[in-house]
Short mmCIF file of C-alpha atoms in Angstrom, two decimals:
data_model
loop_
_atom_site.label_atom_id
_atom_site.label_comp_id
_atom_site.label_asym_id
_atom_site.label_seq_id
_atom_site.Cartn_x
_atom_site.Cartn_y
_atom_site.Cartn_z
CA MET A 1 -34.85 34.33 -14.75
CA SER A 2 -38.57 34.55 -15.20
CA GLN A 3 -41.23 36.93 -12.48
CA GLY A 4 -41.97 33.79 -10.38
CA GLU A 5 -39.16 31.57 -11.39
CA LEU A 6 -36.32 30.76 -8.54
CA ARG A 7 -32.58 30.13 -8.07
CA GLY A 8 -31.14 27.42 -6.18
CA ARG A 9 -29.11 24.93 -5.62
CA VAL A 10 -29.41 20.91 -5.79
CA LEU A 11 -29.20 19.30 -2.42
CA ARG A 12 -30.07 15.71 -3.79
CA ALA A 13 -30.73 13.63 -6.73
CA THR A 14 -32.09 10.82 -7.34
CA ALA A 15 -35.04 8.47 -8.80
CA GLY A 16 -36.07 11.26 -11.02
CA PHE A 17 -36.48 14.22 -8.01
CA ALA A 18 -34.12 16.80 -6.42
CA ASP A 19 -34.04 19.18 -3.30
CA VAL A 20 -33.58 21.84 -4.79
CA ALA A 21 -32.67 24.63 -1.76
CA THR A 22 -34.08 28.18 -2.26
CA ASP A 23 -34.97 31.52 -0.63
CA ARG A 24 -37.97 30.07 -0.31
CA GLY A 25 -36.98 26.57 1.06
CA VAL A 26 -36.40 23.61 -0.17
CA LEU A 27 -39.13 22.55 -2.93
CA ARG A 28 -38.42 18.75 -4.09
CA CYS A 29 -39.23 19.39 -7.86
CA ARG A 30 -39.03 17.64 -10.81
CA LEU A 31 -37.41 18.35 -14.69
CA ARG A 32 -39.43 20.01 -17.30
CA GLY A 33 -39.88 17.57 -19.80
CA ARG A 34 -38.24 18.82 -22.32
CA LEU A 35 -34.56 19.13 -20.24
CA LYS A 36 -34.92 15.13 -20.34
CA LYS A 37 -34.93 15.02 -23.58
CA GLU A 38 -31.25 16.75 -23.86
CA ALA A 39 -28.74 14.31 -24.90
CA LEU A 40 -25.60 14.89 -22.60
CA SER A 41 -22.83 12.63 -21.91
CA THR A 42 -22.30 12.62 -18.74
CA ASP A 43 -25.52 13.31 -15.68
CA LEU A 44 -27.84 15.38 -16.71
CA ILE A 45 -28.67 17.34 -13.04
CA VAL A 46 -26.11 16.33 -10.47
CA VAL A 47 -25.87 17.46 -6.20
CA GLY A 48 -24.70 20.66 -6.38
CA ASP A 49 -25.64 21.91 -9.53
CA PHE A 50 -27.63 25.22 -9.78
CA VAL A 51 -30.69 25.44 -11.36
CA THR A 52 -33.68 27.87 -12.47
CA VAL A 53 -37.33 26.43 -10.57
CA SER A 54 -41.45 27.24 -10.82
CA PRO A 55 -42.90 26.61 -7.62
CA VAL A 56 -46.01 24.62 -8.55
CA GLU A 57 -47.18 24.24 -5.35
CA GLU A 58 -46.37 24.41 -1.24
CA GLY A 59 -42.66 22.74 -1.30
CA VAL A 60 -42.88 21.82 -4.67
CA GLY A 61 -41.26 22.84 -7.71
CA ARG A 62 -40.28 21.84 -11.03
CA ILE A 63 -36.48 22.78 -12.45
CA GLU A 64 -36.75 24.75 -15.43
CA SER A 65 -33.07 24.59 -16.89
CA ILE A 66 -30.04 23.98 -15.38
CA GLU A 67 -26.34 26.48 -15.16
CA PRO A 68 -23.28 25.40 -16.48
CA ARG A 69 -20.71 23.65 -14.47
CA ARG A 70 -18.19 25.20 -13.16
CA THR A 71 -16.32 23.05 -11.44
CA VAL A 72 -17.00 19.04 -11.40
CA PHE A 73 -15.77 15.81 -9.50
CA SER A 74 -15.96 12.96 -11.32
CA ARG A 75 -15.69 9.33 -10.52
CA ARG A 76 -16.04 6.29 -13.80
CA HIS A 77 -18.68 4.13 -14.57
CA PRO A 78 -18.53 1.23 -16.45
CA GLY A 79 -21.05 1.32 -19.39
CA ARG A 80 -21.33 -0.38 -22.49
CA GLY A 81 -18.97 -2.63 -24.93
CA GLY A 82 -16.60 -1.66 -21.71
CA ARG A 83 -16.18 1.81 -22.51
CA HIS A 84 -16.72 4.53 -19.67
CA ARG A 85 -19.09 6.82 -19.30
CA GLU A 86 -18.43 10.03 -16.62
CA ASP A 87 -20.02 10.03 -13.40
CA VAL A 88 -20.12 13.29 -11.56
CA LEU A 89 -20.90 12.65 -8.02
CA ILE A 90 -20.16 16.93 -6.87
CA ALA A 91 -21.27 19.73 -9.23
CA ASN A 92 -19.53 23.73 -8.28
CA LEU A 93 -17.62 22.61 -5.35
CA ASP A 94 -15.16 25.07 -3.77
CA LEU A 95 -12.74 22.45 -1.05
CA LEU A 96 -12.23 19.18 -1.86
CA VAL A 97 -11.06 17.47 1.68
CA CYS A 98 -9.00 14.45 1.40
CA VAL A 99 -9.94 12.74 4.17
CA PHE A 100 -7.44 9.54 5.23
CA ALA A 101 -6.70 7.33 8.23
CA VAL A 102 -3.60 6.92 10.91
CA SER A 103 -4.27 2.91 9.97
CA PHE A 104 -7.21 1.37 8.58
CA PRO A 105 -7.66 1.78 5.61
CA ILE A 106 -3.61 1.99 5.03
CA MET A 107 -2.69 5.46 3.61
CA LYS A 108 -1.37 5.54 0.10
CA PRO A 109 -0.18 8.62 -1.19
CA ARG A 110 -0.78 7.53 -4.57
CA LEU A 111 -3.85 7.67 -4.22
CA LEU A 112 -3.55 11.08 -2.17
CA ASP A 113 -1.74 12.11 -5.83
CA ARG A 114 -4.86 11.57 -7.87
CA PHE A 115 -7.00 13.52 -5.40
CA LEU A 116 -5.08 16.04 -5.47
CA VAL A 117 -4.66 16.36 -9.46
CA ILE A 118 -8.04 16.08 -9.46
CA ALA A 119 -8.31 18.67 -7.92
CA GLU A 120 -6.00 20.97 -9.71
CA SER A 121 -7.06 20.27 -12.58
CA GLN A 122 -10.64 21.36 -11.61
CA GLY A 123 -9.21 24.89 -10.08
CA ILE A 124 -11.50 23.26 -6.54
CA VAL A 125 -9.07 24.16 -3.23
CA PRO A 126 -7.36 20.47 -1.77
CA ILE A 127 -6.77 20.11 1.23
CA VAL A 128 -5.49 17.38 3.36
CA VAL A 129 -6.97 15.65 6.18
CA LEU A 130 -5.41 12.97 8.84
CA ASN A 131 -8.25 11.54 10.36
CA LYS A 132 -8.20 9.02 13.39
CA ILE A 133 -5.42 10.84 14.96
CA ASP A 134 -5.75 9.14 17.86
CA GLU A 135 -4.89 5.38 16.79
CA GLU A 136 -1.74 4.27 16.40
CA GLY A 137 0.75 4.78 13.96
CA ALA A 138 -0.08 8.46 13.76
CA GLU A 139 4.03 9.47 13.32
CA GLU A 140 4.67 7.36 10.50
CA VAL A 141 1.66 8.92 8.20
CA ARG A 142 2.76 12.26 9.06
CA GLU A 143 6.04 11.69 7.00
CA LEU A 144 4.19 10.63 4.26
CA LEU A 145 2.21 13.58 4.37
CA GLU A 146 5.75 15.90 4.88
CA PRO A 147 6.13 16.20 0.57
CA HIS A 148 2.37 17.76 0.59
CA ARG A 149 2.84 19.82 3.71
CA ALA A 150 6.16 20.83 1.98
CA ILE A 151 4.47 22.77 -1.17
CA GLY A 152 2.00 24.49 1.07
CA TYR A 153 -1.28 21.89 0.75
CA GLU A 154 -2.95 22.88 4.02
CA ILE A 155 -2.83 19.20 6.34
CA PHE A 156 -5.60 18.65 9.61
CA GLU A 157 -5.60 16.24 11.95
CA THR A 158 -8.91 15.24 13.17
CA SER A 159 -10.11 12.54 16.08
CA THR A 160 -13.86 12.28 16.01
CA VAL A 161 -13.16 10.28 19.97
CA THR A 162 -11.40 12.77 21.40
CA GLY A 163 -12.79 16.08 19.26
CA GLU A 164 -8.99 17.61 18.20
CA GLY A 165 -8.38 19.44 15.05
CA ILE A 166 -12.32 19.41 14.30
CA ASP A 167 -13.18 23.44 14.90
CA ALA A 168 -10.23 23.97 13.12
CA LEU A 169 -11.73 21.93 10.16
CA ARG A 170 -15.21 23.08 10.79
CA GLU A 171 -13.64 26.70 10.25
CA ARG A 172 -12.06 25.89 7.42
CA MET A 173 -15.07 24.67 5.52
CA ARG A 174 -17.36 27.89 7.20
CA GLY A 175 -18.79 29.44 4.04
CA GLN A 176 -17.82 26.88 1.16
CA VAL A 177 -19.18 24.28 -0.41
CA SER A 178 -16.76 21.18 0.53
CA ALA A 179 -16.89 17.76 -0.22
CA LEU A 180 -15.15 14.79 1.94
CA VAL A 181 -13.75 12.87 -0.16
CA GLY A 182 -11.44 9.33 0.32
CA PRO A 183 -11.25 5.79 0.71
CA SER A 184 -14.00 3.78 2.35
CA GLY A 185 -13.49 3.39 6.09
CA VAL A 186 -11.38 6.13 7.01
CA GLY A 187 -14.51 8.23 9.25
CA LYS A 188 -16.13 11.21 6.05
CA SER A 189 -19.24 10.14 7.92
CA SER A 190 -17.97 10.17 11.51
CA LEU A 191 -16.49 13.17 10.53
CA VAL A 192 -19.18 14.95 8.96
CA ASN A 193 -21.55 14.44 12.34
CA ALA A 194 -18.82 15.95 13.98
CA ILE A 195 -18.64 19.12 12.43
CA GLU A 196 -22.20 19.46 11.86
CA PRO A 197 -23.74 17.83 14.84
CA GLY A 198 -27.04 16.36 14.50
CA LEU A 199 -26.81 15.31 10.94
CA ASP A 200 -26.84 11.63 12.07
CA LEU A 201 -25.38 10.35 8.96
CA ARG A 202 -24.59 6.13 9.25
CA VAL A 203 -21.52 5.46 9.75
CA GLY A 204 -20.23 2.17 8.52
CA GLU A 205 -16.95 -0.18 10.17
CA THR A 206 -13.60 -1.13 8.65
CA ARG A 207 -13.32 -4.90 7.56
CA GLU A 208 -10.57 -6.18 9.58
CA VAL A 209 -9.85 -9.29 6.56
CA ASP A 210 -8.98 -6.02 3.66
CA GLY A 211 -8.79 -2.96 5.78
CA LYS A 212 -11.56 -1.73 3.32
CA GLY A 213 -15.05 0.33 5.06
CA ARG A 214 -18.65 -0.55 4.28
CA HIS A 215 -19.70 2.14 1.59
CA THR A 216 -22.41 3.64 4.44
CA THR A 217 -23.41 6.23 1.85
CA ARG A 218 -25.30 5.36 -1.14
CA VAL A 219 -26.06 8.67 -2.87
CA ALA A 220 -24.58 12.03 -2.52
CA SER A 221 -25.83 14.62 -0.26
CA LEU A 222 -25.84 18.08 0.46
CA HIS A 223 -25.85 19.93 3.63
CA PRO A 224 -26.09 23.12 4.47
CA LEU A 225 -23.29 23.98 7.17
CA THR A 226 -24.95 25.83 10.63
CA GLY A 227 -22.25 28.66 10.13
CA GLY A 228 -22.60 29.06 6.45
CA GLY A 229 -21.61 26.95 3.36
CA TYR A 230 -22.12 23.09 2.92
CA ILE A 231 -20.39 19.92 3.31
CA ALA A 232 -21.23 16.70 0.66
CA ASP A 233 -21.34 13.11 1.97
CA THR A 234 -20.30 11.27 -1.15
CA PRO A 235 -20.40 7.88 -2.22
CA GLY A 236 -17.60 6.03 -1.79
CA ILE A 237 -14.53 6.23 -4.86
CA ARG A 238 -12.63 3.58 -5.87
CA GLU A 239 -12.77 4.74 -9.09
CA LEU A 240 -11.33 7.99 -9.91
CA ALA A 241 -11.74 9.92 -13.18
CA ALA A 242 -10.26 13.12 -14.10
CA PHE A 243 -10.96 13.44 -17.62
CA GLU A 244 -9.49 15.55 -20.70
CA ILE A 245 -6.11 16.79 -18.95
CA PRO A 246 -4.09 16.76 -21.73
CA ASP A 247 -0.92 15.50 -21.46
CA GLU A 248 0.09 18.74 -21.86
CA GLU A 249 -1.70 20.40 -18.78
CA LEU A 250 -0.75 17.07 -16.19
CA PRO A 251 2.45 19.08 -15.36
CA LYS A 252 0.63 22.18 -13.99
CA CYS A 253 -1.59 19.81 -12.35
CA PHE A 254 1.54 19.41 -9.76
CA PRO A 255 2.37 23.57 -7.72
CA GLU A 256 5.97 22.24 -7.11
CA PHE A 257 6.14 22.32 -10.90
CA ARG A 258 4.75 25.41 -12.00
CA PRO A 259 7.48 27.53 -11.16
CA LEU A 260 10.31 25.40 -13.51
CA LEU A 261 7.49 24.68 -16.52
CA GLY A 262 9.58 26.95 -20.00
CA GLY A 263 12.96 26.17 -18.30
CA CYS A 264 13.43 22.45 -19.98
CA ALA A 265 15.64 22.58 -23.52
CA PHE A 266 12.38 20.93 -25.25
CA ARG A 267 9.01 23.31 -25.53
CA ASN A 268 7.10 20.02 -25.58
CA CYS A 269 9.00 18.34 -22.85
CA THR A 270 7.36 14.96 -21.57
CA HIS A 271 9.27 15.66 -18.30
CA LEU A 272 10.47 11.75 -18.41
CA ASN A 273 13.37 11.25 -20.33
CA GLU A 274 14.64 14.02 -22.41
CA PRO A 275 17.92 15.12 -21.86
CA ASP A 276 18.08 19.22 -19.97
CA CYS A 277 14.68 18.88 -18.57
CA ALA A 278 14.72 21.70 -15.66
CA ILE A 279 11.58 19.30 -14.06
CA LEU A 280 14.15 16.25 -13.61
CA ALA A 281 16.91 17.96 -12.66
CA ALA A 282 14.94 19.49 -9.48
CA VAL A 283 14.29 16.28 -8.34
CA ASP A 284 17.94 14.43 -9.36
CA GLU A 285 18.64 17.62 -7.05
CA GLY A 286 16.07 16.69 -4.51
CA VAL A 287 14.20 20.39 -4.92
CA ILE A 288 11.11 17.80 -6.59
CA ASP A 289 9.98 14.91 -4.09
CA GLU A 290 11.19 11.47 -5.78
CA ASP A 291 8.22 10.35 -4.59
CA ARG A 292 5.88 13.11 -6.19
CA TYR A 293 7.39 12.75 -9.41
CA GLU A 294 7.17 9.20 -9.37
CA SER A 295 3.19 10.02 -8.33
CA TYR A 296 3.29 12.29 -12.43
CA ALA A 297 5.50 9.69 -13.98
CA LYS A 298 2.66 6.66 -13.88
CA MET A 299 0.12 9.37 -14.44
CA ARG A 300 1.68 10.18 -17.98
CA LEU A 301 2.57 7.07 -18.87
CA ASP A 302 -1.15 5.74 -17.92
CA GLU A 303 -0.38 3.52 -15.75
CA GLU A 304 -1.96 4.54 -12.79
CA ARG A 305 -3.72 7.19 -14.57
CA PRO A 306 -7.35 8.63 -14.59
CA GLU A 307 -9.16 7.50 -17.35
CA ARG A 308 -9.48 9.98 -20.03
CA PHE A 309 -11.18 10.37 -23.31
CA GLY A 310 -13.31 13.25 -24.73
CA HIS A 311 -17.09 14.09 -24.06
#
């Protein structure tokens, strides 16, 4: 980094501009011309990126370089010819906050497992939030989450109506770079507003017809937390992408599988139908939850597998 240049984190990126938090405050920056010419298979600059900027004038700067991303959270974006490209939503995350609701939209454990697999594959710590805990049906959803609680995932129960669980969640996110993800309508924007009052993010309603929420967040943004760290509000995610997770790496994304890996009769065991498979034996014995195993099997067979393709 040359003299006069500053290191910063991208808080928002849209329409060729990026708001970058630096030691001298937030600068509105454009990319240096040569960076725009670099051919990439994914987004050139995204929320959470670390960059080097040169101040141009008061409150304005120019992005000179972009650091390699430690982690990314992505979704699938349609491309030409029926192909898809990686649409990176957030870079350099510490904590992935997977938010689901007690009532509408209906909790889907398979979708949660896909979020968890993506977090595990990227080395991002995932936690689970069961929001709208003040509404009817909480006990049934708690039962759905028991397998996840049993293998050590942190589960927070919250209500933006009563305030239950908000302080505990805020404390867990303190000092972390966190992204709230989950189906539209589960109350992500309301949670952000409760955790950091004053942000006043747009809040939508859930449609009664299909239980799907309206998309209230159109551009990902990173917001500083009063107690330290950042919180991201992301667009509604309907298609997820766990890019370049090799088949042999997928079992490692299930924490309950890890102690048993290497214990199968075949070194290249897929844990689907081979004899003397340690994972299948654990499922039969009740050591591994059957529904969690079913999530693995469906991902391995690509029935619900997040899209994978090379860069």
